[in-house]
Amino acid sequence: MSTHAVTVVEVGEVRPHPNAERLDIVAVGPWQVVVKRGEFVRGQRAVYVEPDYVVPTTRPEFAFLAKAGKDKHRLKAVRLRGELSFGLLLPLPPEISDAPVGTNVMETLGIARYEPPAGKAGTFADEMAHDRWPSTHAPKFDLENYNHFPSIITPGEHIVCTEKVHGANARYVYIDGEFFMGSRNRWVKQDGNHIWTRAAANNPNIEKWCRTYEGMVLYGEIYGAVQSLKYGLDKDVRFTGFAAVHHGVWLRQPVLFPSLADFDVPHVPIIYSGPFDIDRIKEIAEQDSVIAETPGHMMEGVVIVPSKERYHSLIGRVALKYISNRYWLSNA
């Protein structure tokens, strides 16, 4: 499960902005933030809020972000005088002035993780009654950001790097004589007018695969007319698979992907397979999308999974996302 937190950090390197005499660039772990000149020094404790968190502009620390008629503001990545700036760095407010590095102050400061609107994905009216949910282990699928756990995948470890598709999470499984479909958090009615039925109807082979591998939960992304990146599909939706689990055991991608191909069920594009090198991954993430119908569409980012499935005490199954700068800036 993905961890959402706003923490007290120790400021890293502080250097002058090359194009602005009144600005500095501050390193916060793998991120960088553009700040007012002289506001922070190396080793200082501060609060760092990443992009895609929502801050209350009713608090004095965030009041400068207020817009007419709104009491909240979603933080994004921006380019300031030619330099990327991710999120917001602020001095410790008085009520947490003694908080040590690593303290999660998200609740104290009234900050929330940004959740995109349901849009065309579906509503709670589409949810299946809980007593009819499938009797299987189908954990919520979330990915941690590589920037939070940069040491979990070691340099040189053999990995598979796939395109991270921007859409809506989907789960499909055939069990107890019934074909089930669901989102990240809930199982939905098979006869509902939502993207999960549309995707399954567009490719009946999804159900055929699930019937063949009864009890195995197939995970994937429904994309197209779903989120801001439409990949050339302005009105249609499609499914692409990326993982499968059976009784708590995740199927290795070198096994899963060929099995999906045998049924003409698409899987996420493999962009790279080989020794892990974060500089190489960063380059790959900025390329055009492979799954898009037409050229010129950006990738949201990539997903990095060890070729040999393994677990880590901090995140469980090892699978990390790396988001492209192109995508961060597209939300600015």
Short mmCIF file of C-alpha atoms in Angstrom, two decimals:
data_model
loop_
_atom_site.label_atom_id
_atom_site.label_comp_id
_atom_site.label_asym_id
_atom_site.label_seq_id
_atom_site.Cartn_x
_atom_site.Cartn_y
_atom_site.Cartn_z
CA MET A 1 0.00 0.00 0.00
CA SER A 2 1.33 3.39 -0.94
CA THR A 3 2.47 5.59 1.95
CA HIS A 4 1.29 9.19 1.98
CA ALA A 5 3.16 11.54 4.28
CA VAL A 6 4.33 15.11 4.70
CA THR A 7 7.48 15.02 6.77
CA VAL A 8 9.98 17.16 8.57
CA VAL A 9 13.17 17.00 6.50
CA GLU A 10 16.76 18.11 6.77
CA VAL A 11 17.65 20.61 4.07
CA GLY A 12 20.39 19.38 1.76
CA GLU A 13 22.54 21.37 -0.63
CA VAL A 14 21.50 25.00 -1.16
CA ARG A 15 22.82 26.67 -4.30
CA PRO A 16 22.06 29.94 -6.06
CA HIS A 17 19.56 29.83 -8.89
CA PRO A 18 21.63 30.32 -12.07
CA ASN A 19 19.05 32.61 -13.67
CA ALA A 20 17.61 34.55 -10.72
CA GLU A 21 19.60 36.50 -8.14
CA ARG A 22 16.77 36.38 -5.58
CA LEU A 23 16.19 32.63 -5.69
CA ASP A 24 17.96 29.51 -4.40
CA ILE A 25 17.63 25.86 -5.35
CA VAL A 26 17.34 23.49 -2.38
CA ALA A 27 17.92 19.73 -2.50
CA VAL A 28 15.44 17.66 -0.49
CA GLY A 29 16.46 14.05 -0.98
CA PRO A 30 16.03 13.35 -4.71
CA TRP A 31 13.75 16.38 -5.18
CA GLN A 32 14.67 20.01 -5.74
CA VAL A 33 12.69 23.11 -4.76
CA VAL A 34 13.15 26.72 -5.83
CA VAL A 35 12.91 29.05 -2.81
CA LYS A 36 13.52 32.66 -1.85
CA ARG A 37 17.24 33.51 -1.55
CA GLY A 38 18.56 33.01 1.99
CA GLU A 39 15.39 31.41 3.39
CA PHE A 40 17.06 28.03 4.05
CA VAL A 41 20.53 26.77 4.93
CA ARG A 42 21.97 23.28 4.71
CA GLY A 43 21.12 21.16 7.76
CA GLN A 44 18.05 23.23 8.69
CA ARG A 45 14.84 21.38 9.56
CA ALA A 46 11.86 22.23 7.37
CA VAL A 47 8.57 20.80 6.13
CA TYR A 48 8.55 19.42 2.60
CA VAL A 49 5.28 18.92 0.73
CA GLU A 50 5.58 16.96 -2.51
CA PRO A 51 3.56 17.64 -5.67
CA ASP A 52 0.03 16.23 -5.73
CA TYR A 53 -0.75 17.13 -2.14
CA VAL A 54 -3.52 19.59 -1.25
CA VAL A 55 -2.78 22.31 1.30
CA PRO A 56 -5.32 24.46 3.20
CA THR A 57 -4.89 28.08 2.16
CA THR A 58 -6.68 29.13 5.35
CA ARG A 59 -3.42 28.48 7.20
CA PRO A 60 -0.98 31.41 7.15
CA GLU A 61 1.84 29.26 5.72
CA PHE A 62 -0.21 28.58 2.59
CA ALA A 63 -2.25 31.78 2.33
CA PHE A 64 -0.09 33.09 -0.54
CA LEU A 65 -1.45 30.22 -2.67
CA ALA A 66 -5.10 31.18 -2.12
CA LYS A 67 -7.37 31.77 -5.09
CA ALA A 68 -10.75 33.48 -5.01
CA GLY A 69 -13.52 31.16 -3.85
CA LYS A 70 -11.18 28.30 -2.89
CA ASP A 71 -9.75 27.31 0.48
CA LYS A 72 -7.43 24.57 -0.82
CA HIS A 73 -4.59 24.42 -3.33
CA ARG A 74 -3.08 21.44 -5.12
CA LEU A 75 0.71 21.59 -5.27
CA LYS A 76 2.33 20.80 -8.60
CA ALA A 77 5.70 20.88 -10.30
CA VAL A 78 6.62 24.12 -12.02
CA ARG A 79 9.56 25.53 -13.92
CA LEU A 80 10.82 28.78 -12.36
CA ARG A 81 13.26 30.77 -14.47
CA GLY A 82 14.26 27.58 -16.25
CA GLU A 83 14.68 25.32 -13.19
CA LEU A 84 12.27 22.60 -12.10
CA SER A 85 10.68 23.05 -8.68
CA PHE A 86 8.76 20.18 -7.09
CA GLY A 87 6.20 21.00 -4.39
CA LEU A 88 6.82 23.34 -1.49
CA LEU A 89 9.43 23.75 1.25
CA LEU A 90 8.48 25.82 4.27
CA PRO A 91 9.98 26.71 7.66
CA LEU A 92 8.64 24.78 10.63
CA PRO A 93 5.38 26.32 11.90
CA PRO A 94 5.41 27.17 15.64
CA GLU A 95 3.31 24.18 16.74
CA ILE A 96 5.84 21.70 15.32
CA SER A 97 9.03 23.68 15.87
CA ASP A 98 10.52 20.86 17.97
CA ALA A 99 9.51 18.01 15.65
CA PRO A 100 12.48 15.80 14.69
CA VAL A 101 13.39 14.89 11.13
CA GLY A 102 11.06 12.19 9.80
CA THR A 103 7.96 13.31 11.72
CA ASN A 104 4.79 13.04 9.64
CA VAL A 105 2.98 16.38 10.03
CA MET A 106 0.40 15.82 7.31
CA GLU A 107 -2.58 15.70 9.69
CA THR A 108 -1.28 18.47 11.95
CA LEU A 109 -1.09 20.90 9.02
CA GLY A 110 -4.38 19.78 7.47
CA ILE A 111 -2.73 18.51 4.28
CA ALA A 112 -4.34 15.80 2.15
CA ARG A 113 -3.24 13.66 -0.77
CA TYR A 114 -4.78 14.80 -4.05
CA GLU A 115 -7.41 12.40 -5.35
CA PRO A 116 -8.52 12.89 -8.96
CA PRO A 117 -12.29 13.19 -9.49
CA ALA A 118 -14.15 10.02 -10.40
CA GLY A 119 -15.02 11.49 -13.80
CA LYS A 120 -16.10 8.79 -16.24
CA ALA A 121 -14.74 5.93 -14.15
CA GLY A 122 -17.91 5.25 -12.20
CA THR A 123 -19.81 6.13 -9.04
CA PHE A 124 -20.56 4.39 -5.78
CA ALA A 125 -23.92 3.43 -7.29
CA ASP A 126 -21.92 1.00 -9.44
CA GLU A 127 -20.48 -0.76 -6.40
CA MET A 128 -21.41 -4.39 -5.84
CA ALA A 129 -23.00 -5.24 -2.48
CA HIS A 130 -20.22 -6.24 -0.09
CA ASP A 131 -21.77 -9.60 0.69
CA ARG A 132 -21.35 -10.46 -3.00
CA TRP A 133 -17.68 -9.55 -3.26
CA PRO A 134 -15.48 -12.44 -4.45
CA SER A 135 -14.00 -14.71 -1.80
CA THR A 136 -10.39 -14.20 -2.82
CA HIS A 137 -7.29 -12.32 -1.76
CA ALA A 138 -7.11 -9.27 -4.04
CA PRO A 139 -5.01 -6.60 -2.32
CA LYS A 140 -5.33 -2.94 -3.21
CA PHE A 141 -2.67 -2.20 -5.83
CA ASP A 142 -0.52 0.83 -5.15
CA LEU A 143 3.01 1.74 -6.13
CA GLU A 144 5.53 3.61 -4.02
CA ASN A 145 7.51 6.40 -5.65
CA TYR A 146 11.14 5.52 -6.34
CA ASN A 147 12.15 8.87 -4.82
CA HIS A 148 10.90 7.67 -1.42
CA PHE A 149 12.85 4.40 -1.51
CA PRO A 150 15.91 4.93 -3.74
CA SER A 151 17.98 2.15 -2.15
CA ILE A 152 15.52 -0.76 -2.40
CA ILE A 153 16.52 -1.66 -5.96
CA THR A 154 20.29 -1.90 -6.14
CA PRO A 155 22.45 -0.72 -9.06
CA GLY A 156 23.02 -3.57 -11.48
CA GLU A 157 20.06 -5.65 -10.27
CA HIS A 158 18.22 -7.10 -13.26
CA ILE A 159 14.88 -5.34 -13.67
CA VAL A 160 11.96 -5.03 -16.05
CA CYS A 161 10.92 -1.45 -16.77
CA THR A 162 7.42 -0.95 -18.17
CA GLU A 163 5.41 2.10 -19.17
CA LYS A 164 3.27 3.51 -16.37
CA VAL A 165 -0.08 4.08 -18.01
CA HIS A 166 -2.26 6.94 -16.73
CA GLY A 167 -5.82 5.73 -16.28
CA ALA A 168 -7.91 3.85 -13.73
CA ASN A 169 -6.86 0.74 -11.85
CA ALA A 170 -8.75 -2.44 -12.72
CA ARG A 171 -9.06 -5.96 -11.27
CA TYR A 172 -10.66 -8.98 -12.93
CA VAL A 173 -11.07 -12.51 -11.55
CA TYR A 174 -13.16 -15.60 -12.27
CA ILE A 175 -14.02 -17.51 -9.10
CA ASP A 176 -16.92 -19.57 -7.75
CA GLY A 177 -18.45 -19.70 -11.22
CA GLU A 178 -18.64 -15.91 -11.63
CA PHE A 179 -16.62 -13.25 -13.44
CA PHE A 180 -15.88 -10.28 -11.18
CA MET A 181 -14.51 -6.84 -12.00
CA GLY A 182 -13.34 -4.04 -9.78
CA SER A 183 -11.44 -0.82 -9.25
CA ARG A 184 -8.56 -0.26 -6.86
CA ASN A 185 -10.83 -0.14 -3.80
CA ARG A 186 -14.10 -1.88 -4.65
CA TRP A 187 -15.82 -4.51 -6.74
CA VAL A 188 -18.41 -3.23 -9.19
CA LYS A 189 -21.59 -4.53 -10.78
CA GLN A 190 -21.01 -6.47 -13.97
CA ASP A 191 -24.00 -4.83 -15.64
CA GLY A 192 -23.10 -1.26 -14.66
CA ASN A 193 -22.43 1.50 -17.17
CA HIS A 194 -18.82 2.13 -16.22
CA ILE A 195 -15.34 1.75 -17.65
CA TRP A 196 -14.71 -1.71 -16.17
CA THR A 197 -17.62 -3.27 -18.07
CA ARG A 198 -16.75 -1.29 -21.20
CA ALA A 199 -13.14 -2.45 -21.13
CA ALA A 200 -14.19 -6.07 -20.61
CA ALA A 201 -16.76 -5.81 -23.40
CA ASN A 202 -14.15 -4.32 -25.74
CA ASN A 203 -11.92 -7.35 -25.13
CA PRO A 204 -13.82 -10.55 -24.17
CA ASN A 205 -10.46 -12.30 -23.95
CA ILE A 206 -9.98 -10.76 -20.51
CA GLU A 207 -12.76 -13.01 -19.19
CA LYS A 208 -11.40 -15.98 -21.16
CA TRP A 209 -8.00 -15.54 -19.54
CA CYS A 210 -9.57 -15.28 -16.09
CA ARG A 211 -11.65 -18.42 -16.68
CA THR A 212 -8.54 -20.32 -17.72
CA TYR A 213 -6.61 -19.14 -14.66
CA GLU A 214 -9.50 -19.42 -12.21
CA GLY A 215 -8.90 -17.70 -8.89
CA MET A 216 -6.01 -15.60 -10.18
CA VAL A 217 -6.64 -11.86 -9.91
CA LEU A 218 -5.57 -9.93 -13.01
CA TYR A 219 -4.56 -6.31 -12.45
CA GLY A 220 -4.22 -3.65 -15.09
CA GLU A 221 -5.01 -0.12 -16.16
CA ILE A 222 -8.01 1.11 -18.10
CA TYR A 223 -6.91 4.05 -20.21
CA GLY A 224 -8.18 6.35 -22.94
CA ALA A 225 -11.20 8.49 -22.14
CA VAL A 226 -10.41 8.27 -18.43
CA GLN A 227 -7.70 10.70 -17.30
CA SER A 228 -5.81 13.71 -18.64
CA LEU A 229 -3.53 11.53 -20.80
CA LYS A 230 -5.82 9.95 -23.37
CA TYR A 231 -3.20 8.37 -25.66
CA GLY A 232 -5.22 9.25 -28.77
CA LEU A 233 -8.39 7.56 -27.47
CA ASP A 234 -10.71 10.48 -26.86
CA LYS A 235 -13.92 8.44 -26.60
CA ASP A 236 -12.85 4.82 -26.16
CA VAL A 237 -11.33 2.86 -23.26
CA ARG A 238 -8.95 -0.08 -23.30
CA PHE A 239 -7.37 -2.43 -20.78
CA THR A 240 -3.70 -3.31 -20.42
CA GLY A 241 -2.51 -5.84 -17.85
CA PHE A 242 0.48 -5.45 -15.57
CA ALA A 243 0.26 -7.91 -12.64
CA ALA A 244 -1.53 -10.99 -11.32
CA VAL A 245 -1.76 -12.57 -7.87
CA HIS A 246 -2.98 -15.97 -6.69
CA HIS A 247 -3.36 -16.69 -2.97
CA GLY A 248 -0.90 -13.93 -2.11
CA VAL A 249 1.75 -14.99 -4.62
CA TRP A 250 2.54 -12.55 -7.43
CA LEU A 251 3.13 -14.02 -10.87
CA ARG A 252 6.48 -13.07 -12.39
CA GLN A 253 6.16 -10.74 -15.37
CA PRO A 254 8.17 -13.06 -17.67
CA VAL A 255 5.43 -15.64 -17.03
CA LEU A 256 2.40 -13.34 -16.92
CA PHE A 257 3.03 -11.31 -20.06
CA PRO A 258 3.35 -14.28 -22.48
CA SER A 259 0.22 -15.84 -20.98
CA LEU A 260 -1.73 -12.63 -21.66
CA ALA A 261 -0.34 -12.48 -25.19
CA ASP A 262 -1.57 -16.04 -25.79
CA PHE A 263 -5.11 -14.75 -25.22
CA ASP A 264 -4.65 -11.46 -27.09
CA VAL A 265 -4.93 -9.54 -23.84
CA PRO A 266 -2.54 -6.55 -24.03
CA HIS A 267 0.04 -5.97 -21.33
CA VAL A 268 1.93 -2.79 -20.50
CA PRO A 269 4.82 -2.14 -22.89
CA ILE A 270 8.25 -3.30 -21.76
CA ILE A 271 10.53 -0.31 -22.30
CA TYR A 272 13.74 -1.79 -20.92
CA SER A 273 14.99 -5.04 -19.43
CA GLY A 274 18.47 -5.25 -17.97
CA PRO A 275 20.71 -4.00 -15.15
CA PHE A 276 19.19 -1.24 -13.04
CA ASP A 277 20.68 2.21 -13.61
CA ILE A 278 18.65 5.14 -12.32
CA ASP A 279 20.15 7.56 -14.84
CA ARG A 280 19.01 5.27 -17.64
CA ILE A 281 15.55 5.03 -16.06
CA LYS A 282 15.27 8.82 -15.89
CA GLU A 283 16.08 9.09 -19.60
CA ILE A 284 13.54 6.41 -20.51
CA ALA A 285 10.78 8.09 -18.51
CA GLU A 286 10.99 11.22 -20.67
CA GLN A 287 10.38 9.35 -23.92
CA ASP A 288 7.11 9.34 -25.84
CA SER A 289 4.44 6.84 -24.86
CA VAL A 290 4.61 3.43 -26.49
CA ILE A 291 1.00 2.52 -25.75
CA ALA A 292 -0.42 5.64 -27.44
CA GLU A 293 -2.28 5.34 -30.72
CA THR A 294 -0.47 8.28 -32.29
CA PRO A 295 3.05 9.73 -31.89
CA GLY A 296 3.84 12.67 -29.65
CA HIS A 297 2.09 11.53 -26.45
CA MET A 298 4.16 11.64 -23.28
CA MET A 299 4.66 8.80 -20.85
CA GLU A 300 3.40 9.38 -17.32
CA GLY A 301 6.50 7.53 -16.20
CA VAL A 302 7.74 3.99 -15.74
CA VAL A 303 7.35 1.09 -13.32
CA ILE A 304 10.45 -0.76 -12.15
CA VAL A 305 10.12 -4.40 -11.04
CA PRO A 306 12.95 -6.85 -10.32
CA SER A 307 13.03 -9.68 -12.85
CA LYS A 308 12.92 -12.05 -9.89
CA GLU A 309 9.93 -11.18 -7.71
CA ARG A 310 10.94 -10.27 -4.17
CA TYR A 311 9.64 -8.56 -1.07
CA HIS A 312 10.98 -5.82 1.18
CA SER A 313 10.01 -5.14 4.78
CA LEU A 314 9.21 -1.48 4.05
CA ILE A 315 7.00 -1.81 0.97
CA GLY A 316 6.08 -5.47 0.53
CA ARG A 317 6.28 -6.56 -3.09
CA VAL A 318 9.10 -4.62 -4.75
CA ALA A 319 7.65 -2.48 -7.53
CA LEU A 320 8.38 1.25 -7.78
CA LYS A 321 7.17 4.03 -10.03
CA TYR A 322 9.25 6.85 -11.44
CA ILE A 323 7.22 9.81 -12.75
CA SER A 324 8.51 11.78 -15.72
CA ASN A 325 9.28 15.48 -15.51
CA ARG A 326 7.15 15.93 -18.64
CA TYR A 327 4.14 14.63 -16.76
CA TRP A 328 4.80 16.70 -13.63
CA LEU A 329 5.03 19.85 -15.73
CA SER A 330 1.93 18.98 -17.75
CA ASN A 331 -0.05 19.37 -14.52
CA ALA A 332 1.38 22.80 -13.77
#
